[in-house]
PDB file of C-alpha atoms and ligand atoms in Angstrom:
ATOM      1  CA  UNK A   5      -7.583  20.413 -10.762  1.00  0.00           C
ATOM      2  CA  UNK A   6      -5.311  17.744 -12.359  1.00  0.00           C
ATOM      3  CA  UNK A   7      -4.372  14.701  -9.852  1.00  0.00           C
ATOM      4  CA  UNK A   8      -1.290  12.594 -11.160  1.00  0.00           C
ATOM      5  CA  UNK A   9      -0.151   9.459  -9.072  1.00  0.00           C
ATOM      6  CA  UNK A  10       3.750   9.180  -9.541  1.00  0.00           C
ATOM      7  CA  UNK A  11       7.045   8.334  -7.846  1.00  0.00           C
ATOM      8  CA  UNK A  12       7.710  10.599  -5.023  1.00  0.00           C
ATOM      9  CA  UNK A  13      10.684  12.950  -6.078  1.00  0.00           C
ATOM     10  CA  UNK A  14      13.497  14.885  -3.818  1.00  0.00           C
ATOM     11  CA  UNK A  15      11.988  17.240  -5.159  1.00  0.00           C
ATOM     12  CA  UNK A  16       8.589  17.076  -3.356  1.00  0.00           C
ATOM     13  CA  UNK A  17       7.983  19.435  -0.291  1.00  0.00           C
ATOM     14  CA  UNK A  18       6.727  16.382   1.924  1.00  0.00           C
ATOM     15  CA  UNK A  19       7.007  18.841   4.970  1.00  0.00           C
ATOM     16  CA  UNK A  20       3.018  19.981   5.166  1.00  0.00           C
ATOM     17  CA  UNK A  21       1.294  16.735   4.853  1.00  0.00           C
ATOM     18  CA  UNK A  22      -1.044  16.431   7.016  1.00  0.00           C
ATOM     19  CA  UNK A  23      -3.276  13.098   7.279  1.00  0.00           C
ATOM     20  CA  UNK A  24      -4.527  13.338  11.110  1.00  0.00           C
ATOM     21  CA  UNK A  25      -2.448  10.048  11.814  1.00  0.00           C
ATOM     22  CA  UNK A  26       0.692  11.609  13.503  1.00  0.00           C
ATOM     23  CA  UNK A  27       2.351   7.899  12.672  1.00  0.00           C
ATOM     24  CA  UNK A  28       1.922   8.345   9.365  1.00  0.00           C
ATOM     25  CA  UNK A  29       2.611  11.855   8.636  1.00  0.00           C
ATOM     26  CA  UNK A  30       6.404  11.560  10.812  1.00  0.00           C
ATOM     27  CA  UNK A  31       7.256   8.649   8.252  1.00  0.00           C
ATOM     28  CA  UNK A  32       6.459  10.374   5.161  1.00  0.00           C
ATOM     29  CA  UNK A  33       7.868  13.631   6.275  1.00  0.00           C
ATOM     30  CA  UNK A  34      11.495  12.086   7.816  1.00  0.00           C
ATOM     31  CA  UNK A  35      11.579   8.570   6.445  1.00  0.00           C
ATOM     32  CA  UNK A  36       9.675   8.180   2.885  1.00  0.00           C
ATOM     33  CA  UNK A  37      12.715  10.026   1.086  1.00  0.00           C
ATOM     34  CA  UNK A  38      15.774   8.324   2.540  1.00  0.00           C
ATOM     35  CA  UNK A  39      13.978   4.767   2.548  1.00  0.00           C
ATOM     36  CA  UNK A  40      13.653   5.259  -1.027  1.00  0.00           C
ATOM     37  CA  UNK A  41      16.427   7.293  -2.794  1.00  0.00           C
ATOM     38  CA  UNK A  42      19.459   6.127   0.173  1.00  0.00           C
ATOM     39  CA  UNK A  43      18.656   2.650   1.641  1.00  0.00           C
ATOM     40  CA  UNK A  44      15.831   1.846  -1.214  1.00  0.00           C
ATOM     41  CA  UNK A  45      13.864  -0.425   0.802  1.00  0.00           C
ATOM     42  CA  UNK A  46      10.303   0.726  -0.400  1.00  0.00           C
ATOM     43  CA  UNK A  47       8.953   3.185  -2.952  1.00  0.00           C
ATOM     44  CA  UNK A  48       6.629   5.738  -2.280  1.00  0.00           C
ATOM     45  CA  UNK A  49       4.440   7.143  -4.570  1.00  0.00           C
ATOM     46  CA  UNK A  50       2.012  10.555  -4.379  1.00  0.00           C
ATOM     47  CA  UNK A  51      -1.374  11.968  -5.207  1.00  0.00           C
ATOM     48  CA  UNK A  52      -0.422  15.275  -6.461  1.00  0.00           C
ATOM     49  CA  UNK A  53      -2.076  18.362  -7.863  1.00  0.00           C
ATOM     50  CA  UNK A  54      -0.183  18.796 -11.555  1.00  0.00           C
ATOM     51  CA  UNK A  55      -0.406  22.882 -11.100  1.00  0.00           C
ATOM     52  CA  UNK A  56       0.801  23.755  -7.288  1.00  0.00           C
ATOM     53  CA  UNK A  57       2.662  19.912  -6.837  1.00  0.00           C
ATOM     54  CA  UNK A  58       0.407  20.084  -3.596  1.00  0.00           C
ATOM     55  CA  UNK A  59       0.607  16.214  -2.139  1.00  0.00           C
ATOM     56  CA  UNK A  60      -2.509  14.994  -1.743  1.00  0.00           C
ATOM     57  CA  UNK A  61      -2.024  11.451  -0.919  1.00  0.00           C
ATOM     58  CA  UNK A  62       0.492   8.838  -0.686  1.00  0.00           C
ATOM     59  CA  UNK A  63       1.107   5.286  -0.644  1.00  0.00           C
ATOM     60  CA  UNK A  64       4.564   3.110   0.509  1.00  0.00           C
ATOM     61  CA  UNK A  65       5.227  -0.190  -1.364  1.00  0.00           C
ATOM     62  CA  UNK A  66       7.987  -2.717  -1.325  1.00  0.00           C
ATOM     63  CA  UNK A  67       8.586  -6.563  -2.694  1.00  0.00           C
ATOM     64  CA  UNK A  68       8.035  -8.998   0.117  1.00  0.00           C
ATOM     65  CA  UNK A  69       7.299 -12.677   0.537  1.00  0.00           C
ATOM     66  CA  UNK A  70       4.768 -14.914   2.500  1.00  0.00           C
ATOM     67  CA  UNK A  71       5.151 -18.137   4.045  1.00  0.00           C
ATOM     68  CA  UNK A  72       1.658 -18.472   6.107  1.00  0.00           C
ATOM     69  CA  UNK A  73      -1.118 -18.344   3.549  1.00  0.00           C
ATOM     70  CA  UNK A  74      -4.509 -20.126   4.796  1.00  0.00           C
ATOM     71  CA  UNK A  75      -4.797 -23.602   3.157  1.00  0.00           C
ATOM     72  CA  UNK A  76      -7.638 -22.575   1.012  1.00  0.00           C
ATOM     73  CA  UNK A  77      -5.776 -19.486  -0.526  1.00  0.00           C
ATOM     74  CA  UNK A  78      -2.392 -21.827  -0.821  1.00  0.00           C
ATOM     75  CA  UNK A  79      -4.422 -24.297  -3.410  1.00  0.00           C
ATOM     76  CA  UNK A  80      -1.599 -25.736  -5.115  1.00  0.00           C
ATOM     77  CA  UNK A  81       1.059 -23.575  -4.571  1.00  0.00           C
ATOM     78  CA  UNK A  82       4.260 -24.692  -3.448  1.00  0.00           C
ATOM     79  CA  UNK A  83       5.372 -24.864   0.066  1.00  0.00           C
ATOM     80  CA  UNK A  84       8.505 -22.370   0.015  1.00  0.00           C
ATOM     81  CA  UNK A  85       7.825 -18.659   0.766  1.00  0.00           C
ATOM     82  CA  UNK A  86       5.818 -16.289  -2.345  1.00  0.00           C
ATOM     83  CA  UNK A  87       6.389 -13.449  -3.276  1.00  0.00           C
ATOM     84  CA  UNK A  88       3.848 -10.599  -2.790  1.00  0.00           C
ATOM     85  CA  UNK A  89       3.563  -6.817  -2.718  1.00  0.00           C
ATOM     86  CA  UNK A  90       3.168  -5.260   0.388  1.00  0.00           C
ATOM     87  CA  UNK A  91       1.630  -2.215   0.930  1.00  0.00           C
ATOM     88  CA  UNK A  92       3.378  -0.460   3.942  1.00  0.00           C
ATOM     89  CA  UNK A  93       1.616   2.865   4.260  1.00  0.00           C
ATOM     90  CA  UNK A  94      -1.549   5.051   2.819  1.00  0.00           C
ATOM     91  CA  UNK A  95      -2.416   7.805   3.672  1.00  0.00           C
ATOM     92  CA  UNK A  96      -4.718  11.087   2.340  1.00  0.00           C
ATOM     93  CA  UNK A  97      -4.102  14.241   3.269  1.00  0.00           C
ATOM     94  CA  UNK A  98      -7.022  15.464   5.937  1.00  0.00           C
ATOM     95  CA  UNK A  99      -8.896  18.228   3.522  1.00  0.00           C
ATOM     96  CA  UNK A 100      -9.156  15.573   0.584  1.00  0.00           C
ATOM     97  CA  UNK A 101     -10.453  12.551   2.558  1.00  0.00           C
ATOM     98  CA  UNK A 102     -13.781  10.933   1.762  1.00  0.00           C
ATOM     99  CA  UNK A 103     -13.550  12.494  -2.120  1.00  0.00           C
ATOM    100  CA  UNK A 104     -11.840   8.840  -3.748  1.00  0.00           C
ATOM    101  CA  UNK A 105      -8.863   9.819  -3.611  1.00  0.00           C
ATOM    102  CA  UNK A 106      -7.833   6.788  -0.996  1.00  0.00           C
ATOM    103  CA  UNK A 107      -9.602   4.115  -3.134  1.00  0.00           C
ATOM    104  CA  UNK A 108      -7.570   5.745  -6.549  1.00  0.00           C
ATOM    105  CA  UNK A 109      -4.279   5.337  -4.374  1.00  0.00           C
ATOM    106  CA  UNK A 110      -5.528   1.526  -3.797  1.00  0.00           C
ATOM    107  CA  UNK A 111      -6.154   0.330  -7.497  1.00  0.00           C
ATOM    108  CA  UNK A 112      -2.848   1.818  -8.428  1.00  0.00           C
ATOM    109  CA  UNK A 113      -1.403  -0.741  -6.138  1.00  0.00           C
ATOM    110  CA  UNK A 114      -3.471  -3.430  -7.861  1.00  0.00           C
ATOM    111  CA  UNK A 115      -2.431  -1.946 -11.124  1.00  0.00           C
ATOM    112  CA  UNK A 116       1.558  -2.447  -9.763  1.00  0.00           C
ATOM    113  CA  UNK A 117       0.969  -5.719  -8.688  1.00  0.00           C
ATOM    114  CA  UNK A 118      -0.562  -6.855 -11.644  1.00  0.00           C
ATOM    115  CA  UNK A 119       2.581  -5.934 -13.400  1.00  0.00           C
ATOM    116  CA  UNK A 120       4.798  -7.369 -10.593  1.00  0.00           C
ATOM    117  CA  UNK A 121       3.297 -10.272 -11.451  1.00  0.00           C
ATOM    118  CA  UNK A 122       3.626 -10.718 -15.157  1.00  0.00           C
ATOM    119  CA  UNK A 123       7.113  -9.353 -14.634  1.00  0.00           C
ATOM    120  CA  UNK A 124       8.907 -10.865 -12.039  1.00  0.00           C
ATOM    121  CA  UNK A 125       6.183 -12.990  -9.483  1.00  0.00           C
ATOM    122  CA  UNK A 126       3.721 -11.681  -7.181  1.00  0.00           C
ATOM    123  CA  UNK A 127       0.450 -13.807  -5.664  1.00  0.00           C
ATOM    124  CA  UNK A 128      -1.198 -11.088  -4.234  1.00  0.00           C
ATOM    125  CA  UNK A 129      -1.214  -7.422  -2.024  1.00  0.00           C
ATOM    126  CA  UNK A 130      -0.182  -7.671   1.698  1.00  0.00           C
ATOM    127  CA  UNK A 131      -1.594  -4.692   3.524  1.00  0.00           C
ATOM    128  CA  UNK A 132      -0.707  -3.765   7.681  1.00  0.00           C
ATOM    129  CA  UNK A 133      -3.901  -2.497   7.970  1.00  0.00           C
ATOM    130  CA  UNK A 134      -4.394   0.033  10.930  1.00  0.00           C
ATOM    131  CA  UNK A 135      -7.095  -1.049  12.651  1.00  0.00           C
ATOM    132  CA  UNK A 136      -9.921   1.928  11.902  1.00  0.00           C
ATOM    133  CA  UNK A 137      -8.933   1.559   8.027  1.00  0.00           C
ATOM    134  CA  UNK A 138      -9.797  -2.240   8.541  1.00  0.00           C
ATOM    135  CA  UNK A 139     -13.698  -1.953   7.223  1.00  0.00           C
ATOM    136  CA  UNK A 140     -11.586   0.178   3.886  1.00  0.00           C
ATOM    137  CA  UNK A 141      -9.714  -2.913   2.675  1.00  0.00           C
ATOM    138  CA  UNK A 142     -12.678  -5.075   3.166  1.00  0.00           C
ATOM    139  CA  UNK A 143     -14.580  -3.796   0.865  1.00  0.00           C
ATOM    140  CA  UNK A 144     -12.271  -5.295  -1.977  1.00  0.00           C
ATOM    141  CA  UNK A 145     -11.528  -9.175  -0.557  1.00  0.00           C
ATOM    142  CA  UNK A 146      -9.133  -8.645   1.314  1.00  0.00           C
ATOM    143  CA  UNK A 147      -8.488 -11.469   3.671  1.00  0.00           C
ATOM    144  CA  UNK A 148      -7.462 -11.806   7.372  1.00  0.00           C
ATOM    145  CA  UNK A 149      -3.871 -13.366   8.057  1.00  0.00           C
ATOM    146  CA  UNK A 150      -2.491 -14.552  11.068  1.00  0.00           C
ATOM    147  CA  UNK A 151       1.368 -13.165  10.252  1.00  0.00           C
ATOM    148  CA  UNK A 152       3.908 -14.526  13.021  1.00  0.00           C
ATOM    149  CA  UNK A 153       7.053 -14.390  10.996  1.00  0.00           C
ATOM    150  CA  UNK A 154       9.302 -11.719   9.434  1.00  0.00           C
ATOM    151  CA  UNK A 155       7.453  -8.624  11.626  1.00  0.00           C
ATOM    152  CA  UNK A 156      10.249  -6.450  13.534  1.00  0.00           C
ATOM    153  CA  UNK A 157       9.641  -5.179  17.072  1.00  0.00           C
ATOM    154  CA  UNK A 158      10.440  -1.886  16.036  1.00  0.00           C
ATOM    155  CA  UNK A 159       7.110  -0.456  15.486  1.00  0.00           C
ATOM    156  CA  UNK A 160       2.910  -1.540  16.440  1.00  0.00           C
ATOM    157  CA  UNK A 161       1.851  -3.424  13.356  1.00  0.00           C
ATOM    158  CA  UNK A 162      -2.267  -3.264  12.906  1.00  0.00           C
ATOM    159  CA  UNK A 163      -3.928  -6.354  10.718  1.00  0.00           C
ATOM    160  CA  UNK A 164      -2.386  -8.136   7.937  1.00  0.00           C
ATOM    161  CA  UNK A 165      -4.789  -8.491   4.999  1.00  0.00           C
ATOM    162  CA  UNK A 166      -4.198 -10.013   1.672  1.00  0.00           C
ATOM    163  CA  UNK A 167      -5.845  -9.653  -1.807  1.00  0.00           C
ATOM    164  CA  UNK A 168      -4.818 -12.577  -4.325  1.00  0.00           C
ATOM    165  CA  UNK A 169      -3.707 -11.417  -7.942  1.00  0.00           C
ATOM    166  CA  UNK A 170      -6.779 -13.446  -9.710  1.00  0.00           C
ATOM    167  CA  UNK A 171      -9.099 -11.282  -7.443  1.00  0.00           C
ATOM    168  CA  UNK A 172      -7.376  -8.329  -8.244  1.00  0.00           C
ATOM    169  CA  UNK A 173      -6.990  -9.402 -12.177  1.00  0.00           C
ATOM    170  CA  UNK A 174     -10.918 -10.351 -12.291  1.00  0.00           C
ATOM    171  CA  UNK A 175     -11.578  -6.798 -10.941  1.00  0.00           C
ATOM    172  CA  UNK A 176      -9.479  -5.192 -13.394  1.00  0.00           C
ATOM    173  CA  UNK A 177     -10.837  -7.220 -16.485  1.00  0.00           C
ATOM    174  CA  UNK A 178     -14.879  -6.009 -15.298  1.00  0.00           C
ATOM    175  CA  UNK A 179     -13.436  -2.547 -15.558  1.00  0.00           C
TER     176      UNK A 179
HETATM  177  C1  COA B 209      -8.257   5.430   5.153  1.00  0.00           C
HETATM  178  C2  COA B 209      -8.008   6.457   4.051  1.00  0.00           C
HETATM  179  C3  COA B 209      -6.702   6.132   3.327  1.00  0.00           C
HETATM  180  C4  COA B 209      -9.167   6.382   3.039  1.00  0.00           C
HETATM  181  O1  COA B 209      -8.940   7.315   1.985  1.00  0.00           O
HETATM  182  P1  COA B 209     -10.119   8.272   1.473  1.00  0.00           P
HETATM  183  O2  COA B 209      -9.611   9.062   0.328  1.00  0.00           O
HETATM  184  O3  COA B 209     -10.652   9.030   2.636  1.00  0.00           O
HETATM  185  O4  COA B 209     -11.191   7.189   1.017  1.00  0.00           O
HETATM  186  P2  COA B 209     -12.095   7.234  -0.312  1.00  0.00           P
HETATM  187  O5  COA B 209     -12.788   8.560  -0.402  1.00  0.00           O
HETATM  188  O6  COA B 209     -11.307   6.816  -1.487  1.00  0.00           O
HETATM  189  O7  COA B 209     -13.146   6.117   0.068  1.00  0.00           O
HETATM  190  C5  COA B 209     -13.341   4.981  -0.735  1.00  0.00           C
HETATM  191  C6  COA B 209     -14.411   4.163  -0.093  1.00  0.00           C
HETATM  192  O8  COA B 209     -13.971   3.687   1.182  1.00  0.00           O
HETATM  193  C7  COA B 209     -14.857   4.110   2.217  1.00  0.00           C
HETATM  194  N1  COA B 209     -14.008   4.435   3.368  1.00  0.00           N
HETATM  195  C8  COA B 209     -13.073   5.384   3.472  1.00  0.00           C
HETATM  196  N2  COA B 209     -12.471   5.343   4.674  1.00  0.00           N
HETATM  197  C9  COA B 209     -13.048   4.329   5.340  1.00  0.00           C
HETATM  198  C10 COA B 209     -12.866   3.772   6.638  1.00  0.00           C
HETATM  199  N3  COA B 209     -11.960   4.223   7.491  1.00  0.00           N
HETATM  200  N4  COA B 209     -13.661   2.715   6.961  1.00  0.00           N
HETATM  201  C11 COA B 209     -14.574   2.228   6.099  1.00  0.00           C
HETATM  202  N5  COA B 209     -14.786   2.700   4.869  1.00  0.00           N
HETATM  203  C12 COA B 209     -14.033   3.744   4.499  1.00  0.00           C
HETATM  204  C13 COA B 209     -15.570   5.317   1.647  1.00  0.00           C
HETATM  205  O9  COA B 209     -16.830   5.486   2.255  1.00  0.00           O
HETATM  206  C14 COA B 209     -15.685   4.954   0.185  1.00  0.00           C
HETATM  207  O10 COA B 209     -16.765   4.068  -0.024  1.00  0.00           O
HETATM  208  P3  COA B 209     -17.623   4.108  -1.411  1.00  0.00           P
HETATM  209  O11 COA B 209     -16.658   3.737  -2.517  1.00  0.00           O
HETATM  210  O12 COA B 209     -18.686   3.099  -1.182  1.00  0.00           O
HETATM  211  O13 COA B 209     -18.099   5.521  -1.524  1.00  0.00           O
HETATM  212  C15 COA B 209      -7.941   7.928   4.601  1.00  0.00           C
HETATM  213  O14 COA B 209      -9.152   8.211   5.273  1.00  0.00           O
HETATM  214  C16 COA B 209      -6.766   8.207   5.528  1.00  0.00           C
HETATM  215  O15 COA B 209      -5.699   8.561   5.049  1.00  0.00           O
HETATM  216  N6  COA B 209      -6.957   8.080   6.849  1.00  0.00           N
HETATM  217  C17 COA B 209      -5.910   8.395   7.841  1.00  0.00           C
HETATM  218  C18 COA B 209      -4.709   7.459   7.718  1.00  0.00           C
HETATM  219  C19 COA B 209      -5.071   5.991   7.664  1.00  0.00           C
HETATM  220  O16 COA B 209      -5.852   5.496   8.483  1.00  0.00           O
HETATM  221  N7  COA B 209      -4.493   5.265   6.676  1.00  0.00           N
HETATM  222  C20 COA B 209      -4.716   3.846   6.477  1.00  0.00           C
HETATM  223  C21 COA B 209      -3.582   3.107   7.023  1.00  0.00           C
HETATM  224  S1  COA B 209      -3.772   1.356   6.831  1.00  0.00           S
END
């Protein structure tokens, strides 16, 4: 069976993904498509068998900025909010978790933000980690962040966690 990561499309039956987390699985069914193709405030992209278009996976991204890096990750960057990529949601479908399908999802966010960067700016990957996916993201870097600013009310936020782009672009480069 064929996988393909790409841009979710109107097309896409989003209605029978299934992850477990009942969070997850009302945004992508009601909210992925008209956050992307109406109000375009994040892209999400899908895991998707080639032959049935089955989704498999998916993953929600958008540009966003960070003003409250630790001092040892700031170095010498400037004092004025940076610009990162933020990954808003990921999520496998129940029957294909624990087969790598969750860690391919992953480096083809490193893979965007690596082009983010050379492109138009991006220090790192921002992640609101839910809490039991925590141990997931630490197996790459990822760092704690103590994020006080720019969160709405509107919905429980887990951890923040951020990868910088030279850990992400030394990865890449071993590959
Ligand atoms: C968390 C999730 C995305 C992981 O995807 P997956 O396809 O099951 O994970 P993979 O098979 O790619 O696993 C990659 C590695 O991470 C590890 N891993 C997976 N889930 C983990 C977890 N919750 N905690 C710790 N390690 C985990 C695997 O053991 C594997 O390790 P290895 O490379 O040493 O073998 C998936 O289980 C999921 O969708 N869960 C429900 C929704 C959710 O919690 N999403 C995260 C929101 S922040």
């Amino acid at each position: 069976m064929a996988i393909n990561i790409r841009l979710l499309s109107d097309r896409d039956d989003r209605s029978r993904f299934s992850s477990g987390n009942v969070e997850l699985d009302r945004f992508f069914r009601q909210y992925a498509g008209q956050n992307q193709f109406r109000h375009h405030i994040g892209s999400t992209y899908v895991a998707a068998n080639d032959d049935s278009g089955e989704i498999l996976g998916f993953i929600t991204v958008a540009p966003a900025h960070i003003d409250e890096l630790p001092k040892d990750l700031r170095r010498k960057l400037p004092l004025y909010p940076l610009p990162v990529l933020r990954l808003a949601r990921l999520a496998v479908s129940e029957t294909r978790q624990g087969q790598g399908l969750g860690k391919a999802l992953l480096r083809f966010v490193f893979e965007l933000a690596l082009k983010l960067s050379s492109e138009y700016g991006c220090i790192g990957v921002l992640v609101d980690a839910k809490k039991d996916a925590e141990p997931f993201y630490h197996q790459y870097g990822f760092y704690r962040l103590e994020v006080t600013q720019g969160r709405s009310g509107a919905r429980p936020f887990g951890t923040s966690l951020f990868l910088p782009i030279d850990t992400i672009r030394q990865a890449a480069k071993k590959k």
